[in-house]
XYZ file of C-alpha atoms in Angstrom:
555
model
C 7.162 -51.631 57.822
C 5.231 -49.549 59.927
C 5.315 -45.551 59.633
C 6.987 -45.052 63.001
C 9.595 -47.752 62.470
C 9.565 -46.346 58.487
C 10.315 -42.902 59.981
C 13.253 -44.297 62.519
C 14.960 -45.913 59.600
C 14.979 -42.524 57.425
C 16.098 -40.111 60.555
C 18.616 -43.122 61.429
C 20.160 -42.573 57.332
C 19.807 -38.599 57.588
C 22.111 -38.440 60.785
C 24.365 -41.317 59.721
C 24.849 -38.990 56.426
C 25.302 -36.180 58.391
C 28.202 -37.979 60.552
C 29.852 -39.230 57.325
C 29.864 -35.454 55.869
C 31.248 -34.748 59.686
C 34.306 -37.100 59.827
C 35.019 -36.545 55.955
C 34.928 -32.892 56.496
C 37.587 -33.509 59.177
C 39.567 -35.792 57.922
C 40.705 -33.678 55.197
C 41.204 -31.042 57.668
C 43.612 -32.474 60.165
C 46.545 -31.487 58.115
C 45.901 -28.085 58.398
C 45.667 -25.881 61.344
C 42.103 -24.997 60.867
C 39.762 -24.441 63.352
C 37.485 -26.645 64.515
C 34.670 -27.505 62.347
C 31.278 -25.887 63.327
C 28.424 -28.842 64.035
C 26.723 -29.580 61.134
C 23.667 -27.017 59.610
C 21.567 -30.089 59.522
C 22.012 -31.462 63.210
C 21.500 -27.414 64.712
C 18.153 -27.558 62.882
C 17.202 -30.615 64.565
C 17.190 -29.487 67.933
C 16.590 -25.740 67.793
C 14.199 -24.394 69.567
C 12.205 -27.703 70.327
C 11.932 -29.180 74.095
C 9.801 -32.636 71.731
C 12.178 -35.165 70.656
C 12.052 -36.645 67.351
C 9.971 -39.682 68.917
C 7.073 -37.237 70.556
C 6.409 -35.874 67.205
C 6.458 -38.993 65.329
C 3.940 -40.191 67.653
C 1.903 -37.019 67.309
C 2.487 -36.851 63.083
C 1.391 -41.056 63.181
C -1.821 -39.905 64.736
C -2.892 -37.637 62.176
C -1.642 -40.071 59.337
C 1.545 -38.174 58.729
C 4.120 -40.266 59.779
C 5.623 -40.173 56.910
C 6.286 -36.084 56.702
C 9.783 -35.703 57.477
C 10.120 -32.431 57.063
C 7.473 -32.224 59.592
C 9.542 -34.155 61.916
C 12.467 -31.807 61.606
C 10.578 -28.911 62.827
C 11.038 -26.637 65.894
C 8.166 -27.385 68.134
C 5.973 -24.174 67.226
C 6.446 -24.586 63.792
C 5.021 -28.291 64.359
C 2.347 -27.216 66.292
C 1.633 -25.291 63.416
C 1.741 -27.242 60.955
C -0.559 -30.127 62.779
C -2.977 -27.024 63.344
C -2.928 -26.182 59.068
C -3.878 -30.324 58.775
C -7.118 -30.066 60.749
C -8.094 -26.080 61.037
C -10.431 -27.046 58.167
C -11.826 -30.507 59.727
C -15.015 -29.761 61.960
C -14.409 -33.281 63.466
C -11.298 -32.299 65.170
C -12.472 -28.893 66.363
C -11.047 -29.928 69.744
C -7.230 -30.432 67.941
C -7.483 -26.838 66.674
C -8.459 -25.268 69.411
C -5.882 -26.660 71.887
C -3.182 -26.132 69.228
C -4.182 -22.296 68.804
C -3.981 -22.030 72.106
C -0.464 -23.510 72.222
C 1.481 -21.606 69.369
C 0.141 -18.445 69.951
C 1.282 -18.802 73.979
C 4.414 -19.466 76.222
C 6.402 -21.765 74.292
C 6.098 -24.631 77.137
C 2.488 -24.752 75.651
C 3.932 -26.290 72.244
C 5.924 -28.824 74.242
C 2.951 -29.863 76.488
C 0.704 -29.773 72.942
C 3.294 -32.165 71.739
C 3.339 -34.443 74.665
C 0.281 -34.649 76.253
C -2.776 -32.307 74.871
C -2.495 -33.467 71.371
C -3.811 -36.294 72.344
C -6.348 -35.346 75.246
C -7.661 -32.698 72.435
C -7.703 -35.955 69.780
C -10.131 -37.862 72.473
C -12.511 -35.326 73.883
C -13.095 -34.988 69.487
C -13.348 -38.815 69.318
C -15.817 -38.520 72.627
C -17.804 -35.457 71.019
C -18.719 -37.839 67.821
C -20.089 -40.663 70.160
C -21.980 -38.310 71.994
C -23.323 -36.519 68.883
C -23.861 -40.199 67.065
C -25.777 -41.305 70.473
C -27.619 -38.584 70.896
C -29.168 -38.966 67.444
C -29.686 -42.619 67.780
C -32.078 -41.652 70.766
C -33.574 -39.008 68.894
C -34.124 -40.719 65.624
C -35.915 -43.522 68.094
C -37.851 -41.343 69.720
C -39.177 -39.458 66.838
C -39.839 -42.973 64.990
C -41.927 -44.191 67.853
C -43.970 -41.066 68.156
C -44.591 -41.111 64.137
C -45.364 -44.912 64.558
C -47.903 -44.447 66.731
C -50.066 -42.692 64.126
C -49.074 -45.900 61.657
C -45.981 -43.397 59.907
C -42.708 -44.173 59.111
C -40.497 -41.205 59.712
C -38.335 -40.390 56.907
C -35.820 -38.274 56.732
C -37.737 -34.893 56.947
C -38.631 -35.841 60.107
C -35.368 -37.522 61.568
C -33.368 -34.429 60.540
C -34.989 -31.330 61.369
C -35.398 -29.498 64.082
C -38.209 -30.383 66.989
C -40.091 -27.744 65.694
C -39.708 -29.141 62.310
C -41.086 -32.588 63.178
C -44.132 -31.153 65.361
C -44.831 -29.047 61.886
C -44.790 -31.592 59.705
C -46.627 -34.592 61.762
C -49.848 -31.322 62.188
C -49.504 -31.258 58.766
C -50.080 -34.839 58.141
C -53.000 -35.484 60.284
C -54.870 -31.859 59.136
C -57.343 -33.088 57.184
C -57.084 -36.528 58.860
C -60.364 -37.274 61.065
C -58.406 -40.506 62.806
C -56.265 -38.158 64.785
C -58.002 -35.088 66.290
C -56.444 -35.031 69.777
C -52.606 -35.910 68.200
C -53.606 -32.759 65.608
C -54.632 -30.687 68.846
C -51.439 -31.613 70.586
C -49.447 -30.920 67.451
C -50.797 -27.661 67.501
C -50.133 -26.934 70.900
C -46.770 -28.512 70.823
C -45.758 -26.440 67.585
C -46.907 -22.759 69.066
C -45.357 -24.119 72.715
C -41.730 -23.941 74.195
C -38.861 -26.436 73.314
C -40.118 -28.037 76.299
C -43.246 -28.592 74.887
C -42.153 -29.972 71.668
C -39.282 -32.533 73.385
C -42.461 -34.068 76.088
C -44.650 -34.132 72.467
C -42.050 -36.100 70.900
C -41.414 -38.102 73.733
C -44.770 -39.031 75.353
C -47.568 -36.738 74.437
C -48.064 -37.747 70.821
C -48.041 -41.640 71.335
C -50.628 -40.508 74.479
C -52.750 -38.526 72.530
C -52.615 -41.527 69.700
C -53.966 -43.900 72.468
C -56.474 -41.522 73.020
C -57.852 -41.723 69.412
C -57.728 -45.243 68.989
C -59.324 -45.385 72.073
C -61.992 -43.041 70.781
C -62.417 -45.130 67.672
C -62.819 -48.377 69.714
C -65.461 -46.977 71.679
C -67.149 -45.237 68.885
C -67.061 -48.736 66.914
C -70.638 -50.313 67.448
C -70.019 -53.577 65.443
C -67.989 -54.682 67.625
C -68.625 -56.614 70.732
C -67.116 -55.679 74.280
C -65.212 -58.581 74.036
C -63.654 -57.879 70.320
C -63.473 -54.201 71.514
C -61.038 -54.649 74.390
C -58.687 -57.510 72.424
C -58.488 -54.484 69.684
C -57.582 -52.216 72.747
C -54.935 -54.579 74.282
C -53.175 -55.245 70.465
C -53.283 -51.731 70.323
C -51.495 -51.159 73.473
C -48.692 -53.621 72.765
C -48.316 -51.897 69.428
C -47.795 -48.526 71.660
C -45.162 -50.215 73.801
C -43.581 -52.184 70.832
C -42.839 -48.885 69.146
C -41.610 -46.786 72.102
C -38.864 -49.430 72.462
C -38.307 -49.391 68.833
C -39.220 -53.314 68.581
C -40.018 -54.332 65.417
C -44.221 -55.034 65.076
C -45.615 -57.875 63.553
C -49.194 -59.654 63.816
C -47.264 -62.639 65.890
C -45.842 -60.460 68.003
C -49.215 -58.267 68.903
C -51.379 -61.564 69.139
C -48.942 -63.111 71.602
C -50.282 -63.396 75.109
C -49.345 -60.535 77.421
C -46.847 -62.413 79.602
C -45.056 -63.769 76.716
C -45.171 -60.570 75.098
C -43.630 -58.833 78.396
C -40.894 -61.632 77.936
C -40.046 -60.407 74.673
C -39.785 -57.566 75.819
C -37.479 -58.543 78.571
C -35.033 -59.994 75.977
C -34.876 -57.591 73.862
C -34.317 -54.244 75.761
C -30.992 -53.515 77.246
C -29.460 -55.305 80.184
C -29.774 -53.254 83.582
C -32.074 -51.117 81.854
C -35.640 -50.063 84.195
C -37.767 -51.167 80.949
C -35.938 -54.344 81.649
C -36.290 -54.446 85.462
C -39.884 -53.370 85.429
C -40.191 -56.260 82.372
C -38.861 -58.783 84.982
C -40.559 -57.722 87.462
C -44.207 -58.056 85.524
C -42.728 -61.783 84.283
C -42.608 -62.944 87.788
C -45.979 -62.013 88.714
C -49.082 -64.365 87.746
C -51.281 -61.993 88.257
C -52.889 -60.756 84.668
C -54.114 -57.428 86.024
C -50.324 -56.657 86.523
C -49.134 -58.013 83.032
C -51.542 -55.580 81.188
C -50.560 -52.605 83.722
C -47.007 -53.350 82.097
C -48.114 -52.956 78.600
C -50.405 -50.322 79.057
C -48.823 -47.751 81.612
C -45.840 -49.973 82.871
C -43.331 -50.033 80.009
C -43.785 -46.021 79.569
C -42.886 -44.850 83.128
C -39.898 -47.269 82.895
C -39.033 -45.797 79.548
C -38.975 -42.124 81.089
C -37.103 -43.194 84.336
C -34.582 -44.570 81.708
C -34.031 -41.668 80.078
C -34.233 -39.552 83.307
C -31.093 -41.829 84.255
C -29.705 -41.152 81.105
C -30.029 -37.423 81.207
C -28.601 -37.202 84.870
C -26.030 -39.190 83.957
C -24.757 -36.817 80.957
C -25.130 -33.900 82.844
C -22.714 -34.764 85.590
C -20.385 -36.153 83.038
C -21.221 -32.619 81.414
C -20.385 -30.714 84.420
C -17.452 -32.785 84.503
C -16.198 -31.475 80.914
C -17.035 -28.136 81.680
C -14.509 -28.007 84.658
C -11.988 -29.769 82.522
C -12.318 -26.862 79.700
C -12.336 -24.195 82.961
C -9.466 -25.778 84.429
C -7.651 -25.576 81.045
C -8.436 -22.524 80.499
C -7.700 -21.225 83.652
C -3.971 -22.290 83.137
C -3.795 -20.793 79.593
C -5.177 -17.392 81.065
C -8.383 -17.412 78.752
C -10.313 -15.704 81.339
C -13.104 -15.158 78.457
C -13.514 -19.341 78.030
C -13.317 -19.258 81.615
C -16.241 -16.681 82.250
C -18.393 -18.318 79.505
C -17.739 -22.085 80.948
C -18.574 -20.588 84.694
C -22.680 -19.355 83.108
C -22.799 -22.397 81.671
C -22.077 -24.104 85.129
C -24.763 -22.013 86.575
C -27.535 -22.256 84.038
C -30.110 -25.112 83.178
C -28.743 -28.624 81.633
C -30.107 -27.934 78.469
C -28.068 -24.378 78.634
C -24.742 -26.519 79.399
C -24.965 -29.128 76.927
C -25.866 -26.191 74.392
C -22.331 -24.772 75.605
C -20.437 -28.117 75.032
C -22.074 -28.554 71.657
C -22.038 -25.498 70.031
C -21.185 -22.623 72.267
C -17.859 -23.173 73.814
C -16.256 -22.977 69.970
C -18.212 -19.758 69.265
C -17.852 -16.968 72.026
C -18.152 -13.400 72.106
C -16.417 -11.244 74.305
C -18.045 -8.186 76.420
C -16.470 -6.619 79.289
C -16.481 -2.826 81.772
C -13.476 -4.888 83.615
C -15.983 -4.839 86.532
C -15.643 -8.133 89.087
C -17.399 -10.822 87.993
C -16.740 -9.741 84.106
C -14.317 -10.864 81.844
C -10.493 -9.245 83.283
C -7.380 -8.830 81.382
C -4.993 -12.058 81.805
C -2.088 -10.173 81.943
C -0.926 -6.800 83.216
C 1.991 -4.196 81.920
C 3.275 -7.226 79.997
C 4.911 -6.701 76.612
C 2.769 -8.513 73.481
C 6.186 -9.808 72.072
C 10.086 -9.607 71.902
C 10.486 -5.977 70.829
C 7.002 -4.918 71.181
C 8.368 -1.571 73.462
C 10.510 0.599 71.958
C 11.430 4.055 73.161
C 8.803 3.791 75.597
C 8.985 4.071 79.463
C 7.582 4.138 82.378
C 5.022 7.640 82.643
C 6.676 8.905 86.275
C 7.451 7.361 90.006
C 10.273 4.822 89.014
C 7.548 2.502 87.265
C 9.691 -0.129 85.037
C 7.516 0.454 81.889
C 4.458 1.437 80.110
C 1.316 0.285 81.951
C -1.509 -1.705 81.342
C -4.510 -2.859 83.680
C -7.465 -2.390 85.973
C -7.685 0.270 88.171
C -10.357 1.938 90.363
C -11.273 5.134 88.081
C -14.833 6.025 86.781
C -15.325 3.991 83.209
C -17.785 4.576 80.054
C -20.115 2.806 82.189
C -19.448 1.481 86.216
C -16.377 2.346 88.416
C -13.889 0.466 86.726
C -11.861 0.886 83.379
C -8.661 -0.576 81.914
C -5.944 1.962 82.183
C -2.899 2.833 79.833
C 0.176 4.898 80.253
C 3.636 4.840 79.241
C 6.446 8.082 78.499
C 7.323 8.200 74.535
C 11.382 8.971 74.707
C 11.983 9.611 71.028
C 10.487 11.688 68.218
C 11.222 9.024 65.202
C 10.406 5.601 66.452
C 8.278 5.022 69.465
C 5.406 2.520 70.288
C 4.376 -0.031 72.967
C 1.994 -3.433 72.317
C 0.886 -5.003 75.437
C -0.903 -7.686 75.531
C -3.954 -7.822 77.596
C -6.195 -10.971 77.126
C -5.827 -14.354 76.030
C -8.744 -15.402 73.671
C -9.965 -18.624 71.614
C -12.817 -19.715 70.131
C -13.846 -16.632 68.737
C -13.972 -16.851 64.967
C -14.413 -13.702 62.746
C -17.436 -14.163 60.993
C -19.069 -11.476 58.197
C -20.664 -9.650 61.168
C -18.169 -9.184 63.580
C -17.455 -6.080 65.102
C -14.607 -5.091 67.869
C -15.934 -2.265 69.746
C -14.579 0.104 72.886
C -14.757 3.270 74.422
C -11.251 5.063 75.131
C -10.813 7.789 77.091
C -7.758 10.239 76.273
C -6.363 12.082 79.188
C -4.714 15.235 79.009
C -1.895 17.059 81.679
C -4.758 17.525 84.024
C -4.260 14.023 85.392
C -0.714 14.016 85.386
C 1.930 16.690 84.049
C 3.974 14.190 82.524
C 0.960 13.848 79.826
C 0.927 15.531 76.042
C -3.141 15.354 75.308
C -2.067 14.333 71.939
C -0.170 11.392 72.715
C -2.819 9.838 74.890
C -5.126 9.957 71.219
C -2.122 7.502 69.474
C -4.049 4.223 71.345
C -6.002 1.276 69.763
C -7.121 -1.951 70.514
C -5.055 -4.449 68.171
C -5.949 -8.058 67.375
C -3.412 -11.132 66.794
C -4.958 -13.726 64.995
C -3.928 -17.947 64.705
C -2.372 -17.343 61.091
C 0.098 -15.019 62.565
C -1.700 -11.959 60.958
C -3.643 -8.609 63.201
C -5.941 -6.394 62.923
C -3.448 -3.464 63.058
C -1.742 -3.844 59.489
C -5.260 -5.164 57.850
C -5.845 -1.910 56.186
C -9.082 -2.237 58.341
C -10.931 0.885 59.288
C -13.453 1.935 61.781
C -16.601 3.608 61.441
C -15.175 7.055 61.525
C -13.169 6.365 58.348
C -9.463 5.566 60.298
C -7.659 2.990 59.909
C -7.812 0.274 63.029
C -3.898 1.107 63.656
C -3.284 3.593 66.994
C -0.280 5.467 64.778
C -3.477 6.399 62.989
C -5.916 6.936 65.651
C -3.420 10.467 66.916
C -5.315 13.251 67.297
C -8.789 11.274 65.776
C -9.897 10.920 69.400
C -11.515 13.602 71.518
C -9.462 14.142 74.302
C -11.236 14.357 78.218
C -14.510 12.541 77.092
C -15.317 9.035 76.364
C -14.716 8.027 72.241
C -16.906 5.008 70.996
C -14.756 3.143 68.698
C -16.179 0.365 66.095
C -14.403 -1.404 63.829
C -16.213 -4.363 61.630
C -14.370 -7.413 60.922
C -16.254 -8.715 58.699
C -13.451 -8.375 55.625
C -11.149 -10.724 58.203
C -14.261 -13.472 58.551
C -12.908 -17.028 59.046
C -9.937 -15.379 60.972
C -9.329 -17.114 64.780
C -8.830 -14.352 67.425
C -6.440 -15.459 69.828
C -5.197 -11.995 71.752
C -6.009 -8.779 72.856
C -3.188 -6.320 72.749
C -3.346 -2.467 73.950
C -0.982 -0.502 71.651
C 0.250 3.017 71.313
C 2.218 4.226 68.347
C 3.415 7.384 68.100
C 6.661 7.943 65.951
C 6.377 12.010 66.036
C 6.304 13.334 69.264
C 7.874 12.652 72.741
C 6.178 13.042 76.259
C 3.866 11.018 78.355
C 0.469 9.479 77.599
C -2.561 8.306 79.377
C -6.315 6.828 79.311
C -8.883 4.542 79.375
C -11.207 1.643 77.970
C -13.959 0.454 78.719
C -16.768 -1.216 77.389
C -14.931 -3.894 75.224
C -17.181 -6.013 72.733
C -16.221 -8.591 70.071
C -19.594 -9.872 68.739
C -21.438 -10.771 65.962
């Protein structure tokens, strides 16, 4: 039995002993005037607060091997999305997963359902489609880096498969030093190692197997025992070794002594089909000309090489650029305007830049923003972080609805913009309001993180409604993917107070700008995924203004 039909069969007996506990229950009631039964504890818990069915989870639970959870079945979508989150937080393969899942319980609740239904298993893909393009990527590495060592006669090992560029330029200088065969591969070692990244990848990729040539060249020439004749038959095995190795064919004495057209046949056969090596391979077969065969070998196969992976490298960064406006366009609808700003540089820098991005960077951002156009801006506006999150708190004059929160046109730390708050405390015993201001992911708390901001406390001079003190009781809190924040951490900031804003009351200077650090590092591993704005002040009535600028989360 499968684990979906296994998982039918056991939610088919739970409701079927549900509707026998039903129909006993009122069966032994009808004689009395009782009211109607309520439906059954069990049957409430199945559908509360989920939009999934049963069968949308299943299929989600079968993916990740837990079809047979039913507890995990039973669950209200959140608390699914959760729980499928826990299962691969701690996978690095399915990065993807936790990402879009963070981003779904810690949202609008639609975002669970849609997780549930659809981005599950787009998320579960673009992981599967990360691994290829990892696994392919060092397949073409490992045989580029094997034909450049084979070209001085070395196998490469796993020192130099694994490491860095800059790792394999070091350690093929160091093994032609002292080694009087290869003085121009040692010279363009050296210059490769002390170049750019650029450098190193055109070593790798043609200049060390060109500089080889070179030497054995050299040697040829230098050779005096040798005839002309046995001098250029050297040169022209030499040569097909060259070739054989920069398509990673396997060289043997048969295969260097063949004749050059039947070598360029082998060739032919064994490269890939549609391939330029291949065309250009053709192309050389058809002619009877043996000027052009050894043109092939010599030059020929090379240049079709590099237009190969030219094609190859055009062709992953449009299906890069593609992926990046995916994540944008995601983002964009889950108001992570700090994903969104990152994705947009990586759109606009160099290919290497992007594919760094879809690698690496994209799961481990920073935030830094003056709320100036063209920065990072809040994703929401005077909107409350949760159910409850005002109390006792209203609008500061003029009819306004509520406490606000959001951009406006007044001088900042730095530029003519800052992010403004306001709000009118009602009550002197319980009084605070947490609004939310940005949607984050991918930024993970690591030993060395620090949140830092610049508030501004305003005082009656900007509005009479305003008690200086009250505009002090303001801090930036953090919600974090395990339902925990920064606020009731115990964390404190560089001045010694604790990163809570009941705390922060009268720590803040008011009428200048305040720099305000707080390191993270004691939360490290932690998943940021919002930025809430938050006064607390359970003391003291009256009205309460200010700004922030300068916002930072980095490492």
């Amino acid at each position: 039995m499968s684990l979906i039909n296994r998982a039918r069969w056991a939610r088919s007996l739970l409701v079927a002993g549900v509707t026998v506990t039903v129909l006993t229950a009122t069966t032994a009631a009808t004689a009395q005037a009782a009211p109607a039964p309520a439906p059954p504890a069990q049957l409430s818990a199945l559908a509360e607060g989920s939009l999934a069915t049963y069968e949308q989870k299943l299929a989600v639970a079968v993916k990740f091997g837990l079809g047979d959870d039913f507890a995990l079945l039973e669950k209200a979508d959140r608390d699914f999305v959760i729980a499928i989150w826990n299962h691969v937080k701690g996978n690095p393969a399915q990065v993807e997963v936790r990402v879009a899942a963070e981003t779904a319980f810690t949202s609008d609740p639609d975002l669970s359902y849609e997780f549930i239904t659809a981005e599950v298993f787009a998320a579960f893909d673009r992981d599967v489609e990360r691994e290829r393009v990892e696994a392919a990527t060092k397949r073409a590495s490992d045989l580029a880096r094997s034909a450049a060592a084979a070209s001085i006669d070395v196998v490469a090992d796993a020192a130099l498969l694994n490491g860095s560029d800059l790792d394999f330029v070091r350690l093929i200088w160091e093994r032609v030093a002292d080694d009087a065969k290869w003085p121009k591969v040692k010279a363009a070692a050296r210059a490769a190692r002390d170049g750019s990244d650029a450098d190193r990848s055109t070593f790798i990729a043609t200049g060390m197997a060109e500089a080889a040539r070179q030497d054995i060249d050299d040697r040829i020439a230098a050779d005096e025992a040798k005839t002309e004749a046995e001098k250029a038959a050297e040169r022209a095995r030499a040569s097909k070794k060259l070739a054989a190795n920069r398509i990673g064919m396997a060289v043997t004495d048969e295969l260097l002594n063949l004749p050059d057209r039947d070598f360029i046949i082998r060739v032919w056969n064994f490269t890939a089909d549609g391939s330029e090596v291949q065309a250009a391979a053709i192309a050389a077969t058809r002619s009877l000309d043996p000027v052009v065969w050894k043109a092939y070998i010599d030059t020929g196969l090379h240049q079709a090489v590099d237009r190969d992976i030219q094609i190859a490298l055009d062709r992953k960064y449009q299906a890069d650029r593609a992926l990046a406006q995916q994540i944008k366009a995601t983002a964009t609808k889950n108001k992570d305007l700090n994903l969104v700003h990152w994705t947009d540089k990586a759109l606009a820098g160099s290919a290497t830049q992007l594919d760094d991005f879809l690698r690496v960077g994209q799961y481990d951002l920073d935030l830094a923003t003056s709320f100036a156009a063209g920065e990072v801006l809040p994703s929401w506006s005077d909107t409350v972080a949760w159910t409850n999150g005002i109390v006792n708190v209203a609008g500061i004059c003029c009819k306004l609805a509520g406490p606000e929160l959001g951009v406006r046109t007044e001088a900042g730390h730095t530029g003519g913009t800052s992010l403004m708050y306001s709000g009118l405390d009602n009550n002197a015993t319980k009084s605070y309001a947490y609004l939310k201001s940005m949607a984050l992911s991918r930024i993970t708390v690591k030993p060395s993180t620090k949140l830092t901001y610049w508030i501004h406390p305003q005082a009656n001079t900007v509005r009479p409604e305003v008690k200086a003190a009250n505009s002090t009781c303001v801090a930036i809190d953090l919600l974090f993917s395990d339902g925990k924040n920064l606020r009731d951490s115990g964390q404190k900031d560089t001045r010694g107070n604790r990163a809570h804003p009941a705390h922060q009351c009268n720590k803040l200077t008011v009428g200048k700008w305040n720099e305000v650090v707080v390191p993270l590092g004691a939360l490290a591993g932690k998943q940021i995924t919002t930025l809430v704005v938050a006064y607390d002040q359970p003391a003291a009535t009256g009205g309460y203004r200010g700004l922030v600028d300068d916002l930072t989360i980095t490492d």
